[in-house]
XYZ file of C-alpha atoms in Angstrom:
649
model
C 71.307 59.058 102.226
C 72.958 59.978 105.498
C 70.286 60.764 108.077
C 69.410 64.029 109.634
C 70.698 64.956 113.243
C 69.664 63.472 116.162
C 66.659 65.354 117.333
C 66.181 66.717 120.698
C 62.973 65.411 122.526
C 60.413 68.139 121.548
C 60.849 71.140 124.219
C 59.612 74.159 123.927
C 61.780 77.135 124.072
C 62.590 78.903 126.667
C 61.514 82.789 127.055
C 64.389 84.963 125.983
C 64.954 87.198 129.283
C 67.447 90.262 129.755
C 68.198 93.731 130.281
C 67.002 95.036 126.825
C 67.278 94.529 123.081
C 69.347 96.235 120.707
C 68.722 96.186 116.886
C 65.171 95.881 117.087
C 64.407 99.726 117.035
C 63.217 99.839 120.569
C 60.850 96.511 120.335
C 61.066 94.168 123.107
C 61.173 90.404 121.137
C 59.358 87.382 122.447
C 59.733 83.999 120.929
C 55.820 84.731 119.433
C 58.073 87.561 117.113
C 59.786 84.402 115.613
C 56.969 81.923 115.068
C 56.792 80.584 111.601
C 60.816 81.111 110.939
C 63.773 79.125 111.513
C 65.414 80.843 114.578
C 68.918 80.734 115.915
C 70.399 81.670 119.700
C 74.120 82.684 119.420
C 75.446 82.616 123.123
C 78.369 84.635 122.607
C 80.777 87.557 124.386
C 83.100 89.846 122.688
C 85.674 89.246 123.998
C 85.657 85.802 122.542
C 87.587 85.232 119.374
C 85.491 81.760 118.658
C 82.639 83.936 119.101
C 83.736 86.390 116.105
C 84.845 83.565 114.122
C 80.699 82.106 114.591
C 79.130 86.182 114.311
C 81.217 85.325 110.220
C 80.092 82.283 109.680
C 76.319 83.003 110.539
C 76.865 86.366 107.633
C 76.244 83.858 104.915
C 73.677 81.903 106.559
C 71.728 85.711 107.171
C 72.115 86.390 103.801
C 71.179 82.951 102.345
C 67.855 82.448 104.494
C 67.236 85.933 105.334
C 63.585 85.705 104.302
C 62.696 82.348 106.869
C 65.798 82.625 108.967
C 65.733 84.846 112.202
C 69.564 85.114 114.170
C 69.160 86.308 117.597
C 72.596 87.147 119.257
C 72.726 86.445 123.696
C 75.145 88.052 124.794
C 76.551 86.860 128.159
C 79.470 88.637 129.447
C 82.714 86.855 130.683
C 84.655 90.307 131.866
C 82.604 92.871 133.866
C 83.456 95.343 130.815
C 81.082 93.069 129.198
C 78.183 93.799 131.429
C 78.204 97.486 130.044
C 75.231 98.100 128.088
C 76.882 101.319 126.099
C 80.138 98.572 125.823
C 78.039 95.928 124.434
C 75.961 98.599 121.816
C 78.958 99.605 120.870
C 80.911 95.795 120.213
C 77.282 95.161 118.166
C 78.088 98.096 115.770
C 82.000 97.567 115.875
C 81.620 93.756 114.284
C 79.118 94.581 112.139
C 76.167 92.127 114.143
C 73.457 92.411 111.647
C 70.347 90.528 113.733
C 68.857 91.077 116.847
C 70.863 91.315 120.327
C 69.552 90.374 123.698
C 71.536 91.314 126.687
C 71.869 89.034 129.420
C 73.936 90.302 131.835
C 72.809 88.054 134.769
C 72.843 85.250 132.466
C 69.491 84.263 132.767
C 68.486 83.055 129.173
C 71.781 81.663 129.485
C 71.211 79.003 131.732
C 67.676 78.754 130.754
C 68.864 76.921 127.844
C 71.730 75.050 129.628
C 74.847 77.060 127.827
C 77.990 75.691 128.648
C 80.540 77.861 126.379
C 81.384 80.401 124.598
C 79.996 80.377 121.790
C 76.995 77.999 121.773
C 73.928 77.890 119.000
C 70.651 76.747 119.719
C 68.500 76.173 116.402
C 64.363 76.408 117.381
C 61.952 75.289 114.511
C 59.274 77.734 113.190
C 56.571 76.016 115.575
C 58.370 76.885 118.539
C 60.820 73.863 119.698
C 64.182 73.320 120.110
C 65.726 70.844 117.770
C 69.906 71.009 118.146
C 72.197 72.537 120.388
C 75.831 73.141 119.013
C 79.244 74.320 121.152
C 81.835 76.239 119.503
C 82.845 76.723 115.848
C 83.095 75.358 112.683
C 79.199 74.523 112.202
C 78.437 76.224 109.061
C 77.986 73.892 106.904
C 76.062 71.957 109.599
C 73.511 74.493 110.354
C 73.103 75.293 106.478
C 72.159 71.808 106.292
C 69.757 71.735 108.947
C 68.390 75.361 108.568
C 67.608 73.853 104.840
C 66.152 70.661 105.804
C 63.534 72.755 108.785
C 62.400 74.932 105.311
C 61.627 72.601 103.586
C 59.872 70.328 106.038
C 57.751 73.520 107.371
C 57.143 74.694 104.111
C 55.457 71.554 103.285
C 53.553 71.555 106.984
C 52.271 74.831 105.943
C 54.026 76.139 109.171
C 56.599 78.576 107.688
C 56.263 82.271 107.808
C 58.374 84.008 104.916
C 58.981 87.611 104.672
C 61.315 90.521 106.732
C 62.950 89.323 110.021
C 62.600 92.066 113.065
C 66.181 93.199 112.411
C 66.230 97.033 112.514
C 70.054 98.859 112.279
C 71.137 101.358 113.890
C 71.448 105.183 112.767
C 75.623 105.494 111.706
C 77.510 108.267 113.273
C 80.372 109.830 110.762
C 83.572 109.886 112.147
C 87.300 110.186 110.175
C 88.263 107.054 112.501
C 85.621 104.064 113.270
C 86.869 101.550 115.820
C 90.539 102.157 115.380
C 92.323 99.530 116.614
C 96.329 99.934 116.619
C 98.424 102.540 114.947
C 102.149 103.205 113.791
C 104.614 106.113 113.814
C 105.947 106.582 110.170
C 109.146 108.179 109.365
C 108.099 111.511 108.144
C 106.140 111.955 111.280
C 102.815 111.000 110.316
C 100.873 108.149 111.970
C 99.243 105.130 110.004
C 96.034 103.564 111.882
C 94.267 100.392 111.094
C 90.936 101.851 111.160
C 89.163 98.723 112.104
C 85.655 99.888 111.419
C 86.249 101.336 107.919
C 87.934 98.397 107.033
C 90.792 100.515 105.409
C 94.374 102.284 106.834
C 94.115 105.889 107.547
C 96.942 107.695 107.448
C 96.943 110.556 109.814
C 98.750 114.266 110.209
C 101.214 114.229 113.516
C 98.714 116.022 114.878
C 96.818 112.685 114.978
C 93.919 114.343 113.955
C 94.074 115.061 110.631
C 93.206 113.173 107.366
C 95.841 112.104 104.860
C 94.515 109.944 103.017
C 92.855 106.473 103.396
C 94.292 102.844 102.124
C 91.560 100.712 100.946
C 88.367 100.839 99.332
C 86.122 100.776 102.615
C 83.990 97.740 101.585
C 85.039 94.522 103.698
C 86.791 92.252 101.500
C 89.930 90.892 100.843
C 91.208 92.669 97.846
C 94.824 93.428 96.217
C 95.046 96.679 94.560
C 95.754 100.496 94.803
C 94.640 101.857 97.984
C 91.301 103.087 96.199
C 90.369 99.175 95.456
C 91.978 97.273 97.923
C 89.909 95.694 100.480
C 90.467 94.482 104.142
C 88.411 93.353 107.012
C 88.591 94.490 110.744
C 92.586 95.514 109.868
C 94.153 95.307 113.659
C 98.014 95.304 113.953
C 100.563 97.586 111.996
C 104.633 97.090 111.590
C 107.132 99.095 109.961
C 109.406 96.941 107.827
C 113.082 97.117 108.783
C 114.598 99.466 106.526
C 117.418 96.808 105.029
C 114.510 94.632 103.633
C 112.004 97.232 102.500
C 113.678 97.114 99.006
C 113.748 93.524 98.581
C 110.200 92.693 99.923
C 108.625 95.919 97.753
C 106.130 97.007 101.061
C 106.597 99.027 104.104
C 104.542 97.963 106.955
C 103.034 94.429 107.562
C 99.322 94.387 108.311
C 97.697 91.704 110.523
C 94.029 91.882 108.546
C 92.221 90.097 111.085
C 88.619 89.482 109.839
C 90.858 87.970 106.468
C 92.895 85.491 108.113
C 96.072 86.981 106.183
C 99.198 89.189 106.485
C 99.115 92.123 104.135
C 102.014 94.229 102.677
C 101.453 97.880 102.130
C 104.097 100.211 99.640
C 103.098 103.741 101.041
C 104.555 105.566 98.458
C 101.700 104.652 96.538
C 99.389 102.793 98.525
C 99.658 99.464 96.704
C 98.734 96.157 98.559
C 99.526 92.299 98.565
C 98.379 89.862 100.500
C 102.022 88.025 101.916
C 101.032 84.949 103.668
C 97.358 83.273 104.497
C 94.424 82.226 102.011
C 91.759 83.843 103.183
C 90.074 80.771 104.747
C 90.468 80.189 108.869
C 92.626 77.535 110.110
C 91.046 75.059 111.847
C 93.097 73.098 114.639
C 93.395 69.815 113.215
C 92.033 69.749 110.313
C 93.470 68.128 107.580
C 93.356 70.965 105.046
C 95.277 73.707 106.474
C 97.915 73.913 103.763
C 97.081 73.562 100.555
C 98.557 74.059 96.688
C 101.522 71.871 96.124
C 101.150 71.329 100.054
C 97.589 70.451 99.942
C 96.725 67.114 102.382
C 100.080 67.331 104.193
C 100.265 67.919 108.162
C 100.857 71.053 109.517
C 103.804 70.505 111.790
C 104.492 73.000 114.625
C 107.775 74.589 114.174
C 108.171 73.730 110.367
C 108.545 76.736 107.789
C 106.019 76.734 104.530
C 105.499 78.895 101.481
C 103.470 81.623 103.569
C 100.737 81.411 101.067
C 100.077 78.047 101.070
C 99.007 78.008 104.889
C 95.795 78.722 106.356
C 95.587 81.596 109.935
C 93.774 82.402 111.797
C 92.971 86.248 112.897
C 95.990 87.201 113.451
C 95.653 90.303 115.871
C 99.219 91.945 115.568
C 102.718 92.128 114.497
C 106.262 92.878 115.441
C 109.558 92.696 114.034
C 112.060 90.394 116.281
C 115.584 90.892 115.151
C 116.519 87.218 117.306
C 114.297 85.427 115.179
C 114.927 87.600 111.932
C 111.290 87.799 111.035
C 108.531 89.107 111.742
C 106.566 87.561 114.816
C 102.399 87.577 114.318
C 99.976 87.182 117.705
C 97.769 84.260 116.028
C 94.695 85.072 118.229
C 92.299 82.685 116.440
C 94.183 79.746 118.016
C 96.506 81.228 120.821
C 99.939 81.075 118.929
C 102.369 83.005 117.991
C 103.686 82.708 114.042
C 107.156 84.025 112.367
C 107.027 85.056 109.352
C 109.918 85.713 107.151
C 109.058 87.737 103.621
C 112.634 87.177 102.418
C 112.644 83.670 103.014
C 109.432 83.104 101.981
C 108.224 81.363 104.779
C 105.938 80.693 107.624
C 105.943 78.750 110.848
C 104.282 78.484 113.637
C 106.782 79.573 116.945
C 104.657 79.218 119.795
C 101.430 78.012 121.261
C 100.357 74.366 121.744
C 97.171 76.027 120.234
C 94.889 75.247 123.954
C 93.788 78.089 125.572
C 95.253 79.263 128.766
C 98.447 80.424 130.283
C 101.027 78.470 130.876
C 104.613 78.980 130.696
C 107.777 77.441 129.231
C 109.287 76.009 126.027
C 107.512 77.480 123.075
C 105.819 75.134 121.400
C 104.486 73.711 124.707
C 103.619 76.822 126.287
C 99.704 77.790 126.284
C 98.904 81.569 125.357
C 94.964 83.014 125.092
C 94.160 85.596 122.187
C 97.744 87.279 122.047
C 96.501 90.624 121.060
C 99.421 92.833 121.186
C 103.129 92.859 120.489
C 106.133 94.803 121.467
C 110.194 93.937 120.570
C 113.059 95.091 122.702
C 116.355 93.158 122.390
C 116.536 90.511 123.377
C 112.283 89.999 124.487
C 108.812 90.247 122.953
C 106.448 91.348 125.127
C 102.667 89.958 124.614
C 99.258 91.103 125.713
C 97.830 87.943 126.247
C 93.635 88.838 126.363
C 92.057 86.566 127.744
C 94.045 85.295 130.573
C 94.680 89.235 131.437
C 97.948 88.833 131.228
C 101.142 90.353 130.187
C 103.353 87.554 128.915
C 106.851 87.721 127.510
C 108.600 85.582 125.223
C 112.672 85.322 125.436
C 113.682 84.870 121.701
C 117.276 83.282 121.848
C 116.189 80.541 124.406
C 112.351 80.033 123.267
C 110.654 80.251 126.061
C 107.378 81.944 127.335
C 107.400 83.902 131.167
C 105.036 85.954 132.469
C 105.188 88.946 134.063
C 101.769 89.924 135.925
C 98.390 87.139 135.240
C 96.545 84.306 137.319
C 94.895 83.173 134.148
C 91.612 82.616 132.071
C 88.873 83.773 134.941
C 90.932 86.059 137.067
C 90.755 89.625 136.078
C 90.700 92.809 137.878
C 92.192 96.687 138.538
C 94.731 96.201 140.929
C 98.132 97.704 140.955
C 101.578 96.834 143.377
C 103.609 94.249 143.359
C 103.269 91.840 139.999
C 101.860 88.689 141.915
C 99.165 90.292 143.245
C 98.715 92.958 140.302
C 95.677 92.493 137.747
C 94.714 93.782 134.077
C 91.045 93.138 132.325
C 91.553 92.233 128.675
C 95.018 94.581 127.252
C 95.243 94.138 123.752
C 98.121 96.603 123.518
C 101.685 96.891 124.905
C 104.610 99.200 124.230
C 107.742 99.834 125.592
C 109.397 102.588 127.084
C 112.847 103.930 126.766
C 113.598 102.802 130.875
C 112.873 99.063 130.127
C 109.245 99.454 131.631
C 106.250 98.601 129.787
C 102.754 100.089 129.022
C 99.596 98.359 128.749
C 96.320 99.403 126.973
C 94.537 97.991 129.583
C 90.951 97.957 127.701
C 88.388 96.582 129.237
C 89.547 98.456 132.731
C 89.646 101.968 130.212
C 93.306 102.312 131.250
C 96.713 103.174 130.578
C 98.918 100.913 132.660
C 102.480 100.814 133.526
C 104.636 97.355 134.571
C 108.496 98.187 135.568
C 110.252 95.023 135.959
C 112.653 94.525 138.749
C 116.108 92.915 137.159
C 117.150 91.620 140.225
C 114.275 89.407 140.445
C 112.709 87.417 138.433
C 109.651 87.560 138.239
C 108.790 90.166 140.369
C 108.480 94.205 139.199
C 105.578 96.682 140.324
C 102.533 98.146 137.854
C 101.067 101.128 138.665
C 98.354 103.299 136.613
C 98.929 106.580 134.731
C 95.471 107.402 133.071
C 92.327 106.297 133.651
C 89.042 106.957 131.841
C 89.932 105.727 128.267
C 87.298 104.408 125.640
C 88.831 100.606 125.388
C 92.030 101.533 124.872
C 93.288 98.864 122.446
C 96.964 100.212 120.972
C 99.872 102.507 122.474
C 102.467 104.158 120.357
C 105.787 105.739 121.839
C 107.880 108.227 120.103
C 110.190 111.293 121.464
C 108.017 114.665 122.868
C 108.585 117.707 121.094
C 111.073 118.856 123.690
C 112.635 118.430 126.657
C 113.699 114.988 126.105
C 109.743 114.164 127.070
C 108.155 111.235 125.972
C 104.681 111.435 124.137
C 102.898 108.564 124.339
C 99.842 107.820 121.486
C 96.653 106.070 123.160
C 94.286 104.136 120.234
C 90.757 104.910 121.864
C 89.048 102.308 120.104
C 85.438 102.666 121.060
C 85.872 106.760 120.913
C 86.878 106.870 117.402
C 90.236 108.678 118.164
C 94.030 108.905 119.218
C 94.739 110.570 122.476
C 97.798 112.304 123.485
C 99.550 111.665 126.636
C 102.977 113.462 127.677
C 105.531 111.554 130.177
C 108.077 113.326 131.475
C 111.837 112.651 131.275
C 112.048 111.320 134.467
C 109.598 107.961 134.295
C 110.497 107.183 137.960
C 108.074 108.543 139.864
C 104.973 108.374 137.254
C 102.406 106.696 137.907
C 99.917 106.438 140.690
C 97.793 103.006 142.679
C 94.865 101.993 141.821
C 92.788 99.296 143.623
C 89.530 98.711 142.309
C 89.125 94.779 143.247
C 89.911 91.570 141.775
C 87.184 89.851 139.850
C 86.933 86.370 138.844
C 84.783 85.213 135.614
C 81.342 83.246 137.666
C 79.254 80.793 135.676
C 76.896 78.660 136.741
C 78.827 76.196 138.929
C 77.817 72.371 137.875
C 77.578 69.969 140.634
C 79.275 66.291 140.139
C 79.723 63.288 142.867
C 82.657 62.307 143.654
C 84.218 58.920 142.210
C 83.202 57.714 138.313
C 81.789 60.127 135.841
C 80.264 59.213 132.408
C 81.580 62.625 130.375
C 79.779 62.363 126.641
C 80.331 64.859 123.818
C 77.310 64.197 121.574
C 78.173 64.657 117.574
C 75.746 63.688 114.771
C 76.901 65.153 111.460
C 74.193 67.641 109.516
C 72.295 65.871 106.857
C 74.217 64.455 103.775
C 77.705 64.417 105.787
C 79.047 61.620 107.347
C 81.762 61.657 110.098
C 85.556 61.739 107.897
C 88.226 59.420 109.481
C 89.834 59.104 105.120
C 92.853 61.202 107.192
C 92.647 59.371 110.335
C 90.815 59.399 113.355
C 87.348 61.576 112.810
C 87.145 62.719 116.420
C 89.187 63.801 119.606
C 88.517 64.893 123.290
C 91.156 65.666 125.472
C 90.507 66.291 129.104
C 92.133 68.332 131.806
C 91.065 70.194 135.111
C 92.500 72.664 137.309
C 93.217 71.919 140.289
C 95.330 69.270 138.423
C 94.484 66.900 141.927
C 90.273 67.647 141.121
C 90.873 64.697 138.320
C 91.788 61.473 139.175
C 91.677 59.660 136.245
C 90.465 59.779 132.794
C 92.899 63.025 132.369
C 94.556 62.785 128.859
C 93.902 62.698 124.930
C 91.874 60.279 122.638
C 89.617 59.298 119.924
C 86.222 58.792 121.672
C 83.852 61.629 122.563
C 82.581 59.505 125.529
C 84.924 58.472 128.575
C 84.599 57.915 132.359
C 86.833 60.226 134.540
C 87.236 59.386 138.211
C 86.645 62.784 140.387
C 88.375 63.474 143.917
C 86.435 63.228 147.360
C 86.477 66.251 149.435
C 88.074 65.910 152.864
C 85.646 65.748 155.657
C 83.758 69.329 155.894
C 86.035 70.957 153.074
C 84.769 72.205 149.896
C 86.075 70.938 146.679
C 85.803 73.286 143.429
C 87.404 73.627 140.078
C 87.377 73.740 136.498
C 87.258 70.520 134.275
C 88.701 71.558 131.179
C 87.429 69.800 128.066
C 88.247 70.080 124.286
C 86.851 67.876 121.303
C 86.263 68.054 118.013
C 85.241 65.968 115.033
C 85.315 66.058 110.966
C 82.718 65.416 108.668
C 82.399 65.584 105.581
C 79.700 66.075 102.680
C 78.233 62.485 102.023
C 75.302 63.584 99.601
C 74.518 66.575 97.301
C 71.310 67.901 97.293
C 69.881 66.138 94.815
C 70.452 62.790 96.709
C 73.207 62.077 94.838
C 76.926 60.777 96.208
C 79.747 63.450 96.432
C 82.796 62.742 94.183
C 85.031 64.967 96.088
C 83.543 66.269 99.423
C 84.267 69.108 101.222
C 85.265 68.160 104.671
C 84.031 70.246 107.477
C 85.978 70.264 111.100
C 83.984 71.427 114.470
C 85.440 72.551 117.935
C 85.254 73.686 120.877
C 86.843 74.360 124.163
C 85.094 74.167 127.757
C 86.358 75.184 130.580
C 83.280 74.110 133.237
C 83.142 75.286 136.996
C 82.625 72.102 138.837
C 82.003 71.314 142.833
C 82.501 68.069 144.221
C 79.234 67.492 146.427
C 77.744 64.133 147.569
C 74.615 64.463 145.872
C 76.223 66.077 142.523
C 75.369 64.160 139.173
C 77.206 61.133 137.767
C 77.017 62.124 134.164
C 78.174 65.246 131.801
C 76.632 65.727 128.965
C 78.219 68.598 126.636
C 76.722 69.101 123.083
C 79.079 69.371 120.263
C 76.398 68.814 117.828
C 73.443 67.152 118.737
C-alpha cells in the first residue's frame, strides 16, 4: 500500500496572531481552542481566484469531518482594499466562508509559518504539530486522505476530541440584492442582475430598484429548470443574445455561472434555463481529463473548437458578444484566458491566454492575461478588465492580438489618474464603453468609477481621469441613453452595498471627469534573500496515502521557471519534468542592489493507488495539483543557496 506523506519533523505550531477574528462570535482563538481536532490554515486573499477555487474544495471536507475537523481561514491581503477589516467581513459573508477567519493584515501568522503563495494549507494534528504544508490547488483528495489517516491514528492514541468546532455565523441582513455582481439592460427597459449572493438572476424595474421577479431557486447548485428550480452558484457576467440567433439557440442572455464552472442560457419569457457549455467540474491546467464523453482522454489543444459540453472551465467571470469572432467571447478567470463560444456551431475554444498569470502582450494564444473579470465589445475591439494585474487590456479581434491600455502588472496597483503610462487602477472587474470611444472602469477595490479616453493618434497613449468616488466595490457598469437631453445614464453594480447606483453624464463627455492622485502601491511580501551564482530550487511532492504519482498520460510532473527582471536569472530559466533544478542567479554590480521576482509554476498528478479497504483501484481517479509563485527575491552575499517551496510535503 502506497505510503503516507512525508512527514514534517515534529514542530509545534505557531501562535495564530492578527487584528481580530471573525466567525467566532467575538472569541479570540488560540491553537489550545483546536487541541484534540484535525486543524487546517488556509492562507488565502480574495482577490485570489485559486483561493476561491480552495475556500470549494475545503466545503466538502467541512462537511465530511465537521465533528474532528477545525478550518481556520488567514487571510493576508495582496491589494490594500484587502487590509479593510469591514472589506474582508464582508468577502467572508459574500463566498459563503463557513469556519473561522483570522485577519492578518501585517502578515504576521503569515510568515510565522513560512507562506509563500496564495493559497497555501497547513494541516496541524490534534496534539498540536504541524505535519504537511501544501501550495495552491487541487489538494482535495490529498487532504481527505490525510485528514482521514490523522482520525484514525488519534482516535486510536486516545488524542482526538470529537464534537462542535468554534465556528459561529454571522446574523444575515435581508436585502432584495446580495452581492450583485454585473447587470444587463433588457429591451423593455428593465435590468437583469446576477445577484451573486442569492445565487439566482433578479430581474429589476428601470427604476433599478424594484423587484420583478427572481430566476433560480436560491439554493447554490447547478440545476436546469424553470426559474423556481433552477440553481446557480455565485452567477457573475450577463449578455444579451444577438437578436438574429435568439430563435435558433431558444435563450436570451448567456450567463457566466462562476462558482459552476459553466455557461448558462436563460429564455426570459419564461425563465427556463440550460446549461450551454461546461460540466460542472473545474478545469485543471494540464490535466489529462479536461474533455470528456466521446472526447474523454484526448488533449485539450489551444485554439481547437469542441462540443461545448464536453469541456471542462473554469469560473468564467463574464461575457460578451464579438461580432469579429461571431461568438460569444467568455473572461476564463480560473486560468487567465479568454474562451469563444459559439451556440450555433456548437462549439468551444479556447482564444486567448497561455493560461500563466501575468500581463503580457501580443499574439493570442501567447499573450498572458490575470483573472479577466470584465468584458466590453465595440467594433472592431474587446476591452478586458484584467484583475489582478490592475489593468485594462484590449484585445483586437481581426488580427488576434492582446494591447494594453493603462497596467504595470501583477504587484503594481494604485489611484492615480493622467497620462496612461503613469495611470493606475486596484482590481476593476468591470468595463463599459461609452458612445465617444472612451471607456469606464469599475475600479473596485479603489471604490471608483473611472474613465480611460484613448488618444487615436497614439498608440498607446490616452488619459484616465475619475468621475465618482466612494462606491461599495464597484464590480459592473451598464450604459444606456438618459431620459432626455441626449444624456447618458450610466448604471454602477455596488457589489458590497447590495444595490445599483445611478449616475448621469452629460452630452458633452469632454470635459467630465476630474484627477485623482492617491499614490501608487506595490503588493510587499516578505522579500527572500538568495546568493548570487548556483541555486538548488526543490518543489517537494509526496502523493496523499493510497495515490501514487500518474505518468499512464505522460510525464507526472512539471516546473517551469521564470523571473522578472528577465537578466535576475541566468540560467535554469525554462520548462521541464523535474520538481528539483539548479538555476544560476546574477551578481549585483559593486554597491548596487539587485531585486526581483523569481517566478515559479509546477504541478504534478496522482492518482488513487488503493481503496480504503487496502485493496488496488481498477480505475483510479486521477487527481492534478498546482500552483503558481511569484517570490520577491534580493541578491545579497550572504543570501541562501537553496529554495525550498512545498507543493505537497
Amino acid at each position: 500500500m502506497t505510503a503516507a506523506p512525508a512527514r514534517l519533523p515534529r514542530v509545534r505550531a505557531s501562535a495564530l496572531v492578527g487584528r481580530g477574528w471573525l466567525n467566532t462570535g467575538g472569541r479570540t482563538l488560540t491553537l489550545e481552542d483546536f487541541r484534540g481536532r484535525v486543524t487546517i490554515l488556509d492562507f488565502w486573499t480574495f482577490c485570489c481566484i485559486n483561493c476561491l477555487h480552495v475556500l470549494d474544495e475545503l466545503r466538502d471536507l467541512e462537511q465530511r469531518f465537521g465533528d474532528v475537523l477545525t478550518i481556520v481561514g488567514v487571510h493576508s491581503p495582496k491589494f490594500v482594499h484587502e487590509a479593510d477589516p469591514d472589506a474582508l467581513a464582508a468577502a467572508v459573508e459574500r463566498y459563503e466562508v463557513h469556519h473561522p477567519v483570522l485577519d492578518d493584515p501585517d502578515l504576521v501568522t503569515w510568515q510565522a509559518y513560512t507562506a509563500r503563495a496564495w493559497p497555501t494549507l497547513v494541516v496541524i494534528d490534534p496534539e498540536g504539530y504541524v505535519v504537511a504544508q501544501l501550495a495552491g490547488e487541487g489538494h482535495a483528495a490529498s487532504i481527505e486522505a490525510l485528514v482521514a489517516e490523522l482520525v484514525a491514528e488519534h482516535r486510536a492514541k486516545g488524542t482526538l476530541r470529537e464534537g462542535d468546532g468554534p465556528y459561529v455565523p454571522p446574523t444575515p441582513q435581508p436585502s432584495t440584492l446580495r452581492f450583485p455582481a454585473k447587470a444587463v439592460a433588457l429591451p423593455g427597459g428593465n435590468l437583469l442582475v446576477a445577484d451573486a449572493g442569492h445565487h439566482s438572476l433578479a430581474e429589476l424595474a428601470p427604476d433599478a430598484e424594484t423587484l420583478v421577479r427572481q430566476i433560480g431557486s436560491g439554493e447554490r447548485g447547478l440545476v436546469d429548470g424553470g426559474p423556481d428550480d433552477a440553481r446557480f452558484a455565485e452567477p457573475n457576467g450577463l449578455c444579451l443574445v444577438p437578436d438574429e440567433l435568439r430563435t435558433w439557440l431558444g435563450y436570451d442572455v448567456v450567463v457566466a455561472d462562476t462558482a459552476n464552472h459553466v455557461l448558462r442560457g436563460v429564455r426570459l419569457d419564461d425563465g427556463t434555463v440550460t446549461t450551454v457549455a461546461g460540466t460542472g467540474d473545474q478545469l485543471m491546467v494540464g490535466a489529462p481529463d479536461n474533455l470528456v464523453g466521446e472526447l474523454a482522454g484526448e488533449p485539450l489543444v489551444p485554439g481547437a473548437k469542441v462540443p461545448p459540453l464536453m469541456v471542462k472551465l473554469s469560473s468564467p467571470w463574464d461575457v460578451a458578444w464579438v461580432p469579429e469572432v461571431a461568438a460569444f467571447v467568455v473572461a476564463m478567470a480560473g486560468n487567465h484566458t479568454l474562451w469563444a463560444f459559439d451556440g450555433k456551431e456548437g462549439s468551444i475554444e479556447h482564444l486567448a491566454g497561455t493560461m500563466n498569470e501575468g500581463l503580457q502582450d501580443g499574439p493570442l494564444l501567447d499573450a498572458w492575461f490575470a483573472q479577466p473579470s470584465g468584458l466590453a465589445a465595440v467594433p472592431g475591439k474587446l476591452w478586458v478588465a484584467d484583475a489582478e494585474t490592475s489593468a485594462l487590456r484590449w484585445v483586437d479581434p481581426v488580427a488576434r492580438a492582446a494591447h494594453t491600455a493603462v497596467g504595470q502588472g501583477l504587484f503594481d496597483f494604485g489611484h492615480r489618474d493622467g497620462a496612461a503610462d503613469r495611470a493606475l487602477f486596484q482590481h476593476p472587474l468591470g468595463v463599459a464603453a461609452l458612445p465617444d470611444g472612451s471607456v469606464l472602469v469599475a475600479d473596485t477595490y479603489d471604490g471608483a468609477l473611472r474613465r480611460y479616453v484613448p488618444d487615436d493618434a497614439a498608440p498607446g497613449g490616452g488619459e484616465v481621469t475619475t468621475l465618482v468616488t466612494g462606491l461599495a466595490e464597484p464590480s459592473g457598469v451598464v450604459v444606456r441613453e438618459g431620459t432626455g437631453g441626449g444624456d447618458v445614464e450610466v448604471l454602477v453594480v455596488e457589489s458590497a452595498a447590495h444595490r445599483i447606483t445611478r449616475v448621469a453624464l452629460p452630452a458633452d463627455l469632454r470635459a467630465l471627469g476630474s484627477t485623482v492622485d492617491d499614490g501608487a502601491h506595490r503588493t510587499r511580501r516578505p522579500v527572500t534573500d538568495l546568493a548570487p551564482g548556483a541555486l538548488s530550487l526543490r518543489v517537494p511532492f509526496t502523493p496523499a496515502p493510497g495515490q501514487k504519482l500518474d505518468d499512464r498520460f505522460g510525464p507526472s510532473t512539471q516546473l517551469s521557471v521564470s523571473a522578472t527582471p528577465a537578466s535576475l536569472l541566468v540560467g535554469g530559466a525554462g520548462t521541464g519534468t523535474d520538481l528539483d533544478r539548479g538555476l544560476t542567479l546574477a551578481a549585483p554590480a559593486p554597491g548596487e542592489t539587485l531585486e526581483g521576482v523569481l517566478h515559479v509554476s509546477a504541478r504534478a498528478a496522482s492518482c488513487d493507488a488503493f481503496g480504503p479497504d487496502g485493496e488496488p483501484v481498477e480505475f483510479p481517479a486521477c487527481h492534478l495539483a498546482q500552483q503558481d509563485w511569484g517570490v520577491p527575491v534580493r541578491i545579497t552575499a550572504d543570501g541562501a543557496a537553496e529554495l525550498v517551496l512545498p507543493l505537497l510535503g
